[in-house]
Structures are given as C-alpha cells and as structure tokens.
Coordinates of N, CA and C in Angstrom, one line a residue:
X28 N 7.1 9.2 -23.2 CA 7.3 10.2 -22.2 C 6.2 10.1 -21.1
X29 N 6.7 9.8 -20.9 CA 5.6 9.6 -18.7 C 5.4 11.0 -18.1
X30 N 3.9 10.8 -18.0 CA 2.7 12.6 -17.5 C 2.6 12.2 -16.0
X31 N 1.8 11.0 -16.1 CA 1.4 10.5 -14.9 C 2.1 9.5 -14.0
X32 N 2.0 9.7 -12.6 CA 2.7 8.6 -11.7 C 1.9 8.4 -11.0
X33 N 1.6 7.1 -10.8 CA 0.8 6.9 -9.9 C 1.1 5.9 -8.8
X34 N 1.4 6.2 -7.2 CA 2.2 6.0 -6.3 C 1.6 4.8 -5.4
X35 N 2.1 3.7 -5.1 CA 1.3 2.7 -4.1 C 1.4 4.1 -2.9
X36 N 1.1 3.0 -1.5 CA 1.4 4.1 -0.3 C 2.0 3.3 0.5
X37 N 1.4 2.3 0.6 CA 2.3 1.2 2.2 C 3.6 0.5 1.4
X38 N 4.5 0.9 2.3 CA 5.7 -0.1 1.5 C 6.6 0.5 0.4
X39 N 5.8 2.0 0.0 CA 6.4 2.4 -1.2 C 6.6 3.7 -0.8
X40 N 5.5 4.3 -0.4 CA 6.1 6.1 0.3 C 5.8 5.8 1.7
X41 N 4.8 5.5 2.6 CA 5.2 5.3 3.7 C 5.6 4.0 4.4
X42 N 6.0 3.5 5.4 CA 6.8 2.9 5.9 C 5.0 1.4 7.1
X43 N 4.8 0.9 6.0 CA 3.2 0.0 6.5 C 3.9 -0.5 7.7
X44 N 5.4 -1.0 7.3 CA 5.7 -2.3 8.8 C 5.7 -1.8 9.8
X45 N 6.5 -0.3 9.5 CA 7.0 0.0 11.3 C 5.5 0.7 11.6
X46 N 4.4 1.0 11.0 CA 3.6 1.6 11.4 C 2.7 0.2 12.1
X47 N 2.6 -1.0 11.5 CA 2.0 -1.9 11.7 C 2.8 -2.4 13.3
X48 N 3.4 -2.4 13.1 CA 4.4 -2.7 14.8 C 4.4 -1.8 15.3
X49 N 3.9 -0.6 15.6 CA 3.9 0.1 16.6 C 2.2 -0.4 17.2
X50 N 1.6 0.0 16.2 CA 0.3 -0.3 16.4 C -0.4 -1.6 17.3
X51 N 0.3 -3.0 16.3 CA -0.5 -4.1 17.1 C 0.4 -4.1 18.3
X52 N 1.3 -3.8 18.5 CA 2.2 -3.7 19.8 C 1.4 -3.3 20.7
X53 N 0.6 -2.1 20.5 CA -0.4 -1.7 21.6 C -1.5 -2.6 21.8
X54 N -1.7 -2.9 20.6 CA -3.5 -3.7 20.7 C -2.9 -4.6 21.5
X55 N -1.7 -5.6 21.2 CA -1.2 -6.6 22.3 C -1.3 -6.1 24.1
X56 N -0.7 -5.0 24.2 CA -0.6 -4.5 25.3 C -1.9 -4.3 26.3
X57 N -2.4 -3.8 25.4 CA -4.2 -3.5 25.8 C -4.8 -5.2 26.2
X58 N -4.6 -6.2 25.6 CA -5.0 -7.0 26.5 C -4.3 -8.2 27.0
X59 N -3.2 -6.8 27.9 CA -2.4 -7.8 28.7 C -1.5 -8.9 28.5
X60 N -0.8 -8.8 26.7 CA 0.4 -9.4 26.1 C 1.6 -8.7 25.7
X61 N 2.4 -9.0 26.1 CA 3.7 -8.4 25.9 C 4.0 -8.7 24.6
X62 N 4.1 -7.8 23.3 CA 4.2 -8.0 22.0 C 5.4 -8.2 21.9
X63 N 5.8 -9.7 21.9 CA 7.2 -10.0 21.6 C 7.5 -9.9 20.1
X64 N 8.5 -10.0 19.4 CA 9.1 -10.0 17.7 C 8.1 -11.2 17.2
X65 N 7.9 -12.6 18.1 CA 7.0 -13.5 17.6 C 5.7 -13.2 17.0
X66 N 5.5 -12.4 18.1 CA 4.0 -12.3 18.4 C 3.6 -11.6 17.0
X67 N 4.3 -10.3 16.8 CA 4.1 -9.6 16.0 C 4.5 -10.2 14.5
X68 N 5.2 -10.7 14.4 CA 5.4 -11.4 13.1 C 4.3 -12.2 12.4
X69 N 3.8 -13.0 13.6 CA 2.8 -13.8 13.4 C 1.8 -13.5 13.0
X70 N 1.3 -11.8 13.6 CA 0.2 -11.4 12.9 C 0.4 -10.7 11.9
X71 N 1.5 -10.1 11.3 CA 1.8 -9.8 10.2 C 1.7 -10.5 9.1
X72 N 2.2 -12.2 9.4 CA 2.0 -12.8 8.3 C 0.6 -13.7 7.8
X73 N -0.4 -13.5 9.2 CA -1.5 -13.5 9.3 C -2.3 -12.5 8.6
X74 N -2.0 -11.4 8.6 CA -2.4 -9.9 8.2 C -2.7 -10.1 6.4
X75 N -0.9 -10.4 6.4 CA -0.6 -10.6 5.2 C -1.7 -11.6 3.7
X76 N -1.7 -12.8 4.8 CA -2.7 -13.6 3.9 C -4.1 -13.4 4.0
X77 N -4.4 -12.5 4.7 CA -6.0 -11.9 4.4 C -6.1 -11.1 3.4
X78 N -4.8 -9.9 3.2 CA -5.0 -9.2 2.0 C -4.9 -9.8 1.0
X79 N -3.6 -10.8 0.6 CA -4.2 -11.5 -0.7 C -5.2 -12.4 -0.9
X80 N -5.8 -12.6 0.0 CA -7.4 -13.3 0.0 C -8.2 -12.5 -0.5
X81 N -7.8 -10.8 0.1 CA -8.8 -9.9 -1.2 C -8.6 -9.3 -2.2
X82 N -7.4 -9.5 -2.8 CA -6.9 -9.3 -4.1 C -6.7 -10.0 -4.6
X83 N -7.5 -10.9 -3.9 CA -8.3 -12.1 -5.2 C -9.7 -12.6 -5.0
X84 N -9.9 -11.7 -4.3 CA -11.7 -11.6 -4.5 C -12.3 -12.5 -3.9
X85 N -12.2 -13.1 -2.7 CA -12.2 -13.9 -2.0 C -13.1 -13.5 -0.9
X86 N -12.2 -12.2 -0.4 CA -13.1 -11.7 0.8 C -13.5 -10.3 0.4
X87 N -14.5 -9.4 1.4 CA -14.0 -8.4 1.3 C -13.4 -7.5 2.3
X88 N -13.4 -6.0 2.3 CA -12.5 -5.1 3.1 C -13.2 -5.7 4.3
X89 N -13.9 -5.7 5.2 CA -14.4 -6.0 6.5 C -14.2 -7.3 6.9
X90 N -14.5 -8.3 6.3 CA -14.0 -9.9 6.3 C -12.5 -9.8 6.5
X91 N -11.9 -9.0 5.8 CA -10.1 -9.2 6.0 C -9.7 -8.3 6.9
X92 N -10.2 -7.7 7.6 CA -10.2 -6.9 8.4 C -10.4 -7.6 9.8
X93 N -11.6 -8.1 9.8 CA -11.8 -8.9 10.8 C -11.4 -10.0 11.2
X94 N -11.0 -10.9 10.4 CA -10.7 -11.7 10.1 C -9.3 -12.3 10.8
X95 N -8.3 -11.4 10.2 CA -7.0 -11.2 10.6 C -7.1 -11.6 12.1
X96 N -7.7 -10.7 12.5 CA -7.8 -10.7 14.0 C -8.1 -11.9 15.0
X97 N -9.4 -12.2 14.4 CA -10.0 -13.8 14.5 C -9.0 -14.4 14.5
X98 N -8.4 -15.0 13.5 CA -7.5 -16.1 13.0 C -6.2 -15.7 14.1
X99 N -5.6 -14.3 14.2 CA -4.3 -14.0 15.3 C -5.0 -14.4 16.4
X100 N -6.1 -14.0 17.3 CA -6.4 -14.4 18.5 C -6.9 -15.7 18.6
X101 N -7.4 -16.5 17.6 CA -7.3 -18.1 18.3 C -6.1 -18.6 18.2
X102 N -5.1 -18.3 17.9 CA -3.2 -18.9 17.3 C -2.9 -18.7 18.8
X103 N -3.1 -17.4 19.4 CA -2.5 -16.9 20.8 C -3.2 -17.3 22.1
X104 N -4.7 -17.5 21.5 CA -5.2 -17.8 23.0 C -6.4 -16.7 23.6
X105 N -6.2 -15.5 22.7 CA -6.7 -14.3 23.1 C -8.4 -14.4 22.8
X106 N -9.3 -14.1 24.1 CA -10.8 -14.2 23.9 C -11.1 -12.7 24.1
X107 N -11.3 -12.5 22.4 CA -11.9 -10.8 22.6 C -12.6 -10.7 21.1
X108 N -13.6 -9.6 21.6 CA -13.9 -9.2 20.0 C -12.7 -9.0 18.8
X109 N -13.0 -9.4 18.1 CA -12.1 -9.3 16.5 C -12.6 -7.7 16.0
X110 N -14.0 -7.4 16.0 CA -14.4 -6.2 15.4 C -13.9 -5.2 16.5
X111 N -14.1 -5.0 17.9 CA -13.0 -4.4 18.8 C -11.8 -3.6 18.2
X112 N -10.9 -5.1 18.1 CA -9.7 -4.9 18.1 C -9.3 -4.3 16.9
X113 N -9.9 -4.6 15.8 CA -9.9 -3.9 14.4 C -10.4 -2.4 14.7
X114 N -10.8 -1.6 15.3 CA -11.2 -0.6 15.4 C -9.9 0.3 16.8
X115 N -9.4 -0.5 17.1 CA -8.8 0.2 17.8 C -7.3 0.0 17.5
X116 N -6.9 -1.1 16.6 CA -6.3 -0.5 15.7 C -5.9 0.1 14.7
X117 N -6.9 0.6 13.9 CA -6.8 1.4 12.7 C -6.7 2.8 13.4
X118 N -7.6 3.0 14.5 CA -7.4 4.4 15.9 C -6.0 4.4 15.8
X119 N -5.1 2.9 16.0 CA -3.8 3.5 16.6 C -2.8 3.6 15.1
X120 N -3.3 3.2 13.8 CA -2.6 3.3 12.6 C -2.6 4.7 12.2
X121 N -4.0 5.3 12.2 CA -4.0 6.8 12.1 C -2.7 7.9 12.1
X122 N -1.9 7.4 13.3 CA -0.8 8.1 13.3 C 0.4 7.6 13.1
X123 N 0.1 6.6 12.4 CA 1.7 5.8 11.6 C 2.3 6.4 10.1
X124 N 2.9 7.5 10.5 CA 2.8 8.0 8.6 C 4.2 8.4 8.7
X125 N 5.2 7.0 9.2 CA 6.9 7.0 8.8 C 7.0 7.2 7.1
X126 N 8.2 7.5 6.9 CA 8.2 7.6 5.7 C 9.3 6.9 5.3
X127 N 9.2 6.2 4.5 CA 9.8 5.4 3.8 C 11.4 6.5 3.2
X128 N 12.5 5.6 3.5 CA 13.8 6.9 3.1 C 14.2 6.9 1.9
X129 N 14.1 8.4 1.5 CA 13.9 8.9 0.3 C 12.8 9.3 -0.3
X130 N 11.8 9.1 -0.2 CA 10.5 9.4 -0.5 C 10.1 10.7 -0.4
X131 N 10.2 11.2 0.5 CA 9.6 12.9 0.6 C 10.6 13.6 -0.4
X132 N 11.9 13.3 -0.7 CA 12.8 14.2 -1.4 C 12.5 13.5 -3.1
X133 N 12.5 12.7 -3.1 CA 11.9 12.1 -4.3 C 10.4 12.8 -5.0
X134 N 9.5 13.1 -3.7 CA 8.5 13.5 -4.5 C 8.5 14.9 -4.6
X135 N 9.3 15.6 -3.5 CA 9.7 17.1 -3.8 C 10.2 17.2 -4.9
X136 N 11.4 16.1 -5.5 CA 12.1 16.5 -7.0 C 10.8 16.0 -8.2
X137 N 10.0 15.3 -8.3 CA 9.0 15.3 -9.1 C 7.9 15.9 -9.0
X138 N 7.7 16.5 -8.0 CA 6.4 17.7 -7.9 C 6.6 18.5 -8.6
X139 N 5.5 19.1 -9.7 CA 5.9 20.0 -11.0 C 6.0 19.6 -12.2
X140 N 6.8 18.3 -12.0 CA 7.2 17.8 -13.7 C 6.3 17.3 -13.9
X141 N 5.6 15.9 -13.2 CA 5.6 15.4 -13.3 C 3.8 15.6 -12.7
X142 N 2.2 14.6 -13.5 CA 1.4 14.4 -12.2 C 1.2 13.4 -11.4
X143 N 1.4 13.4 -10.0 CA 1.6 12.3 -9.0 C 0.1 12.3 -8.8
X144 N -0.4 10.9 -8.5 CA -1.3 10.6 -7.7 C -0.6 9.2 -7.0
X145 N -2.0 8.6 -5.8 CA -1.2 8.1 -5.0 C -2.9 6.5 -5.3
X146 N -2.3 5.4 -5.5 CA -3.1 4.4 -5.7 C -2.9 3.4 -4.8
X147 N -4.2 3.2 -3.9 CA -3.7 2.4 -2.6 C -5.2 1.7 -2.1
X148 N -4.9 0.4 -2.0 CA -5.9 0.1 -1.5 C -6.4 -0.1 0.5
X149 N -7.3 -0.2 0.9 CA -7.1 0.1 2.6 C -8.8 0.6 2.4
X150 N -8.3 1.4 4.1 CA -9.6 1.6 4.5 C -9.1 3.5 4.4
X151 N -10.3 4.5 3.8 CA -10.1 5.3 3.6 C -9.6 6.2 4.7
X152 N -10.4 6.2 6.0 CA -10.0 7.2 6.7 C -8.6 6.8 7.3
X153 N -8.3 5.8 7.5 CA -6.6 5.4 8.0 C -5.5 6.1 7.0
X154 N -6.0 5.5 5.5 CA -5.1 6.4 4.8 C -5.0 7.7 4.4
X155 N -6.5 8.5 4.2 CA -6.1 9.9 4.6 C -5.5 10.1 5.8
X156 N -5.4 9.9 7.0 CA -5.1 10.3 7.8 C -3.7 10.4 8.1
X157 N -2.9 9.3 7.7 CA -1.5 9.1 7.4 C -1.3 9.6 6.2
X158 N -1.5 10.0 5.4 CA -1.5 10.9 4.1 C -1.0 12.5 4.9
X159 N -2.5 12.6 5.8 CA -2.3 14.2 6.3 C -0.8 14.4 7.0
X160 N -1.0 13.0 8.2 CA 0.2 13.4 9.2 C 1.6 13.2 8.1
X161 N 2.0 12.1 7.4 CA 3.0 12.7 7.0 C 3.2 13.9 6.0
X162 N 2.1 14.5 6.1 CA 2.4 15.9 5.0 C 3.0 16.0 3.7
X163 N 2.4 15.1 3.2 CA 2.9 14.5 1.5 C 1.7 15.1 0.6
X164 N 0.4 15.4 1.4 CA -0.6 15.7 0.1 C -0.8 16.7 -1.0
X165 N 0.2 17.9 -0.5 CA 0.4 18.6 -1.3 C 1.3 17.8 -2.8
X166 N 1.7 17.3 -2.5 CA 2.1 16.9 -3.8 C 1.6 16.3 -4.9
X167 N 0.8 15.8 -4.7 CA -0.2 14.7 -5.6 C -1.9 15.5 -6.0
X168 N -2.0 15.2 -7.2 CA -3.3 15.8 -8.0 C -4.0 14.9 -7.8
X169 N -4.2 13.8 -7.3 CA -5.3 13.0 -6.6 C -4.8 12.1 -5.8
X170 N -5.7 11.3 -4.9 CA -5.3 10.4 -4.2 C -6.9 9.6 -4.6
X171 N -6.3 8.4 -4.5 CA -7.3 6.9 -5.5 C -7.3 5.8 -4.2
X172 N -8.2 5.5 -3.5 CA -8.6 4.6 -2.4 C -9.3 3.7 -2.6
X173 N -9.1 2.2 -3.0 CA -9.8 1.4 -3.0 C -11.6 1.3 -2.2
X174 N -10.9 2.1 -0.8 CA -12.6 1.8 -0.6 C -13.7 2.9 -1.0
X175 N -13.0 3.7 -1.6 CA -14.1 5.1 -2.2 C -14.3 4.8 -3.1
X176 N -13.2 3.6 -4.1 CA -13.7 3.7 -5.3 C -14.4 2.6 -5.6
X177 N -14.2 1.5 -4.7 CA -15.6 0.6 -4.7 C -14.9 -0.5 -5.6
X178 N -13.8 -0.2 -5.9 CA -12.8 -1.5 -6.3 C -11.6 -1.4 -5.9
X179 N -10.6 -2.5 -6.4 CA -9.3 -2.6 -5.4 C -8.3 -3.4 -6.6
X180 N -7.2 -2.8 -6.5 CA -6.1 -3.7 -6.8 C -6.1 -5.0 -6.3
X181 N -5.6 -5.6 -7.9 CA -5.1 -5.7 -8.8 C -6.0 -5.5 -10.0
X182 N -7.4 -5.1 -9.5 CA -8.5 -5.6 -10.9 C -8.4 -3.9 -11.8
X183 N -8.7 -4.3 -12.8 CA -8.6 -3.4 -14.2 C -9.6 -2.0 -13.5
X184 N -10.9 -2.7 -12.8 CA -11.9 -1.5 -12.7 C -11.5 -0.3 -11.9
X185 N -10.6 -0.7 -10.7 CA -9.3 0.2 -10.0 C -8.9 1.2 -10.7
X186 N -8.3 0.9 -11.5 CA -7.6 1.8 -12.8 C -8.9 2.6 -13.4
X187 N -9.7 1.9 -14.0 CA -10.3 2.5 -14.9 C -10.8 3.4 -14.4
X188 N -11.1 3.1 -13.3 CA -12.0 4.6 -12.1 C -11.3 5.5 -11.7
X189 N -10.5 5.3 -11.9 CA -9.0 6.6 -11.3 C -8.6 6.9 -12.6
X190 N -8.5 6.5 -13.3 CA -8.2 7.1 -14.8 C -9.4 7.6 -15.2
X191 N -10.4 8.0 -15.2 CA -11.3 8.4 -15.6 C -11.8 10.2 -14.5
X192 N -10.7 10.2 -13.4 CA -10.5 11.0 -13.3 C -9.2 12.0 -13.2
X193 N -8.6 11.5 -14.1 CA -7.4 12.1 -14.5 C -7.8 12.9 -16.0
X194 N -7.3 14.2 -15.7 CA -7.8 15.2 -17.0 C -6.8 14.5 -18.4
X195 N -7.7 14.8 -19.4 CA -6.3 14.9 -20.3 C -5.3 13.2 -20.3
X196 N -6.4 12.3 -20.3 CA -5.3 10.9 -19.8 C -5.2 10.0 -21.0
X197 N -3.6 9.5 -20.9 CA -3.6 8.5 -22.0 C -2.6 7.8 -21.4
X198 N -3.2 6.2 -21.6 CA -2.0 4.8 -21.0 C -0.9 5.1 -21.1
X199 N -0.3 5.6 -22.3 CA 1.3 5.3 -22.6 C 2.2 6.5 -22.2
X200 N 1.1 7.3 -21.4 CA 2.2 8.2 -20.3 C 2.0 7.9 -19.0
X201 N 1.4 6.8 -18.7 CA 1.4 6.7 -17.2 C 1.9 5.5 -16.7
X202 N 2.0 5.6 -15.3 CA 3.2 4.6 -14.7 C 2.8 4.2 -13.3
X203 N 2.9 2.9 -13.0 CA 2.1 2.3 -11.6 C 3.4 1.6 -10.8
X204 N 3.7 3.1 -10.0 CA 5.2 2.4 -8.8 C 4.5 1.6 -7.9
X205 N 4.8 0.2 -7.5 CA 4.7 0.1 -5.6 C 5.5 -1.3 -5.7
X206 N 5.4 -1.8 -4.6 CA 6.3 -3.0 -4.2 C 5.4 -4.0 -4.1
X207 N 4.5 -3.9 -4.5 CA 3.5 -5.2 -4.5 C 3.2 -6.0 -6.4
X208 N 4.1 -7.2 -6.2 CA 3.6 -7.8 -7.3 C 2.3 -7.8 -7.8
X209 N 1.8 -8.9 -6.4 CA 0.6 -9.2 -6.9 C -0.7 -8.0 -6.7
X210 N -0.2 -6.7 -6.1 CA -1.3 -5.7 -6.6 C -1.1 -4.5 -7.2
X211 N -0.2 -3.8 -6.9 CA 0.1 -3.0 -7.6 C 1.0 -3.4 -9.2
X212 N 1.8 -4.3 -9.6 CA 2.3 -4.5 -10.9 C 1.4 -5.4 -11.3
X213 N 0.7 -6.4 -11.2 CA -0.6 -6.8 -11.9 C -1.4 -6.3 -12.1
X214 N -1.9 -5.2 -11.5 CA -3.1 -4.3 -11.5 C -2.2 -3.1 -12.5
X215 N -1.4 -3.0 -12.6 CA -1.1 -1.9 -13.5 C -0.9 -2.7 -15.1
X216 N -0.5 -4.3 -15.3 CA -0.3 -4.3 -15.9 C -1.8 -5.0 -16.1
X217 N -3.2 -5.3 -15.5 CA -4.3 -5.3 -15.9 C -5.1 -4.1 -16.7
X218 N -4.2 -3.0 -16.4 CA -4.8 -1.8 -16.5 C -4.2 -1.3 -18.2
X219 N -3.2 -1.9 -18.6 CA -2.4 -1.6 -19.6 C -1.5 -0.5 -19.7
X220 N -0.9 0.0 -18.5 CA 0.2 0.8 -17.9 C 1.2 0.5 -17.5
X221 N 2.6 0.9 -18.2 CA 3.8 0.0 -17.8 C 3.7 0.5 -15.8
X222 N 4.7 -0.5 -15.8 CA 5.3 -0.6 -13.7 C 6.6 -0.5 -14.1
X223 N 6.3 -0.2 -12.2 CA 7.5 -0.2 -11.5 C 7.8 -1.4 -10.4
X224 N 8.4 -1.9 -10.3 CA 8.2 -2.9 -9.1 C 9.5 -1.9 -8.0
X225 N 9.2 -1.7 -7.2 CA 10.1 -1.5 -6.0 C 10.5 -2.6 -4.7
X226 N 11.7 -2.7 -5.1 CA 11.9 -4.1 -4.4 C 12.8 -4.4 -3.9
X227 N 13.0 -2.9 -2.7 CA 14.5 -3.1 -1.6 C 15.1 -4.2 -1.5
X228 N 14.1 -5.1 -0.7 CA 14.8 -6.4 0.0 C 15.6 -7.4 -1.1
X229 N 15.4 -6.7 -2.6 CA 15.9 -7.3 -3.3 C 15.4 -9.0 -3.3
X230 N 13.5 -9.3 -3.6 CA 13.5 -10.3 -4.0 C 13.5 -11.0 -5.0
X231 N 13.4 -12.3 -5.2 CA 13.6 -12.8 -6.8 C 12.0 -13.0 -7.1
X232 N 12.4 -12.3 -8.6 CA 11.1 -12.2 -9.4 C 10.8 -13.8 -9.8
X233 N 9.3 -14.1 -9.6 CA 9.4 -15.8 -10.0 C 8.0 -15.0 -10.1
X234 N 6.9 -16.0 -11.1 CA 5.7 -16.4 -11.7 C 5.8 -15.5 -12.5
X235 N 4.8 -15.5 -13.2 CA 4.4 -14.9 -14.2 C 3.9 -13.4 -14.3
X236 N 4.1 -12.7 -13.2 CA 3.7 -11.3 -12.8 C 5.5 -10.4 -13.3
X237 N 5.5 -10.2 -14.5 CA 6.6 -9.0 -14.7 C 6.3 -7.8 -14.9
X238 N 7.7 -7.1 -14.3 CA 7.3 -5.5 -14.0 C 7.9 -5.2 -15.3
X239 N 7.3 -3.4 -16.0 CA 8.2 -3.3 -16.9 C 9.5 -2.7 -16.4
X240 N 9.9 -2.3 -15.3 CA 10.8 -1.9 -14.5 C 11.4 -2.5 -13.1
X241 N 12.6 -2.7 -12.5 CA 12.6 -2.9 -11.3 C 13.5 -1.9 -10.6
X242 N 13.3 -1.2 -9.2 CA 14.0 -0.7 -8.6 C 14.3 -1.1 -7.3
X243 N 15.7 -0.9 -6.8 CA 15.4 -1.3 -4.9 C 15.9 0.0 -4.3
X244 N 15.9 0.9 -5.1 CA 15.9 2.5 -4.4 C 15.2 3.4 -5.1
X245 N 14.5 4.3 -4.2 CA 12.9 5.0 -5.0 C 13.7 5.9 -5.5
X246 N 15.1 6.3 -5.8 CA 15.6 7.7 -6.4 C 15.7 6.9 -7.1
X247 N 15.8 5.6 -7.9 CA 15.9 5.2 -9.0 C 14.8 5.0 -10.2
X248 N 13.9 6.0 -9.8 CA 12.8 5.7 -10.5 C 12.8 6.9 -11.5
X249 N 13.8 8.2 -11.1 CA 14.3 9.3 -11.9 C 14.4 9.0 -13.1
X250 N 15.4 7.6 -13.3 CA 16.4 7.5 -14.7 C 15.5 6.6 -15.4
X251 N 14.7 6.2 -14.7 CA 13.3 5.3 -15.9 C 12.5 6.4 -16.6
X252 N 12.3 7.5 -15.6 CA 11.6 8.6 -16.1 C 12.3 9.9 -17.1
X253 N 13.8 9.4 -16.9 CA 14.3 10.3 -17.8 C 14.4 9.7 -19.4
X254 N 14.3 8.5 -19.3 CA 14.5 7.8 -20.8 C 13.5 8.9 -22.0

C-alpha cells in the first residue's frame, strides 16, 4: 500500500515544452531572430543533451546552464553572453507554469489520501516560482529541488535526502512518477522505490532502465495506487 508520491515537475505536472517555447522564443527575439519551429527545436535538443550530461555527472547545474546556450549560439551565429542569456531566460521561465492535462484534477483527487511531494531537479527559484504560479503547492507536504539539496537525479543521495525528510518513511510505500527514464525511474529505482514511468508520446522502452509501472495518462496512476 503506497503513503508516499513523489511527483517529477517538467513533463509530468507541468507542461517544460510549451513553457520552454514561449521563453527561448523571446530570448530569440531579444536579439533580433525570429524563433522559427527550427530554431527552437534545435535548442531544445541542445538543452536536452546538457541535462543528461548532468545526470551523469559530467557537468554541473551552471556548466549546463551555460553551456546550452554557448553550444545554441555558435550553431546560429549569435555573438552574446551565454551567462546573459541564461538569466534572462529563467526571468522569462518564471512564468511558465502550463499544466500538463489532467494534473491539477489528479492531484485534487489524491490530496488527503495520499502524501504528495514533488522531486525535481533545476534551478530553485524557477521552480518555486512555477510551483507558485501554477497554484499546485497546496497540495504537496514537501517539495525536494535538486539544487537545495545539493544532489540531483538519478543519484541514490537525491532520494536519501528527501527521504530523510519525510516523517514516518518506509521504501515499500513510496513511489517515484515522472517521464524521465534516465532520471526520474533510475533514480527511483537507485533509491529502492518502485516507479512510474509516464509516457504520453507512447515511447518504446529499450535499455536496461525498467519502470515498475507504465502510464501514458496521469489518471492512470489511480488503478496502480488502488492495487
């Protein structure tokens, strides 16, 4: 019987893409490029391979951060600070807190039963801040940030530090939803807590990273929790 849930945030309650496309769309704009579908893609999948460069310990939060940016503006041509443009747009992520559909009604039906926390790794003040605007924090008995806690998904010490503030805690009631293989269900299953993999787009599971669960709709996470 499952006590604890513990919630990714990008991709699983709120909506990272369209928040990430509204955003670099402006940083594009601000110096005078019209953010085409290309444009934006490119730095997404740019984006993309800096985070798993730090969820494997490669880099860290400021290196991927900056980095991203570096690596997008020499691909485009663009001569500007990297540290800049990283700061102006996490300014403009601040207020990206779409929500992923289904999610707010999802966590209104498990508020009460059930304790939610929210396990996410990022930069703190972006994600409280989208935390606040979409008005979800009432729900959850903690929220767990990789950069307050001084570790990050996928690693065991993530867990252990967030579990260690959880009253009353034991592994085999707790449960690690998000849509990220390689950090959220490896890190839950480094942590020794079954998962959830959430996985709309419906992709195929390949390597060695299995969830104890899969869903591609978050109200399906009910009937795992009703077992």
């Amino acid at each position: 019987m499952y006590r604890n849930i513990l919630f990714d945030l990008d991709n699983t309650l709120l909506d990272f893409n369209r928040a990430e496309k509204v955003a670099i769309s402006a940083v594009l704009e601000n110096f005078g490029r019209e953010p085409t579908e290309e444009l934006i893609k490119l730095y997404s999948r740019i984006n993309l391979s800096q985070w798993k460069l730090l969820e494997l310990g490669e880099l860290t939060l400021a290196e991927t951060k900056e980095n991203r940016f570096r690596l997008f503006f020499e691909e485009i041509g663009i001569t500007a600070s990297p540290k800049e443009a990283t700061a102006e747009f996490e300014r403009l992520l601040h207020g990206g807190h779409y929500m992923i559909d289904g999610a707010r009604e999802l966590l209104g039906e498990l508020y009460g039963k059930y304790r939610l926390y929210i396990a996410s790794n990022g930069t703190a003040s972006v994600q409280r801040s989208r935390i606040d605007g979409a008005d979800i924090g009432i729900f959850f008995d903690g929220v767990f940030i990789s950069q307050e806690l001084g570790a990050k998904k996928p690693d065991a010490e993530f867990f252990e530090k967030a579990f260690r503030a959880i009253p009353d805690f034991y592994k085999e009631e707790t449960v690690m939803v998000g849509d990220s293989l390689t950090s959220d269900i490896l890190g839950g299953r480094n942590a020794g807590v079954d998962t959830v993999w959430y996985n709309p787009d419906k992709q195929s599971l390949n390597g060695n990273i299995k969830p104890t669960y899969e869903i591609t709709r978050l109200e399906d996470i009910k009937a795992i929790l009703d077992k």
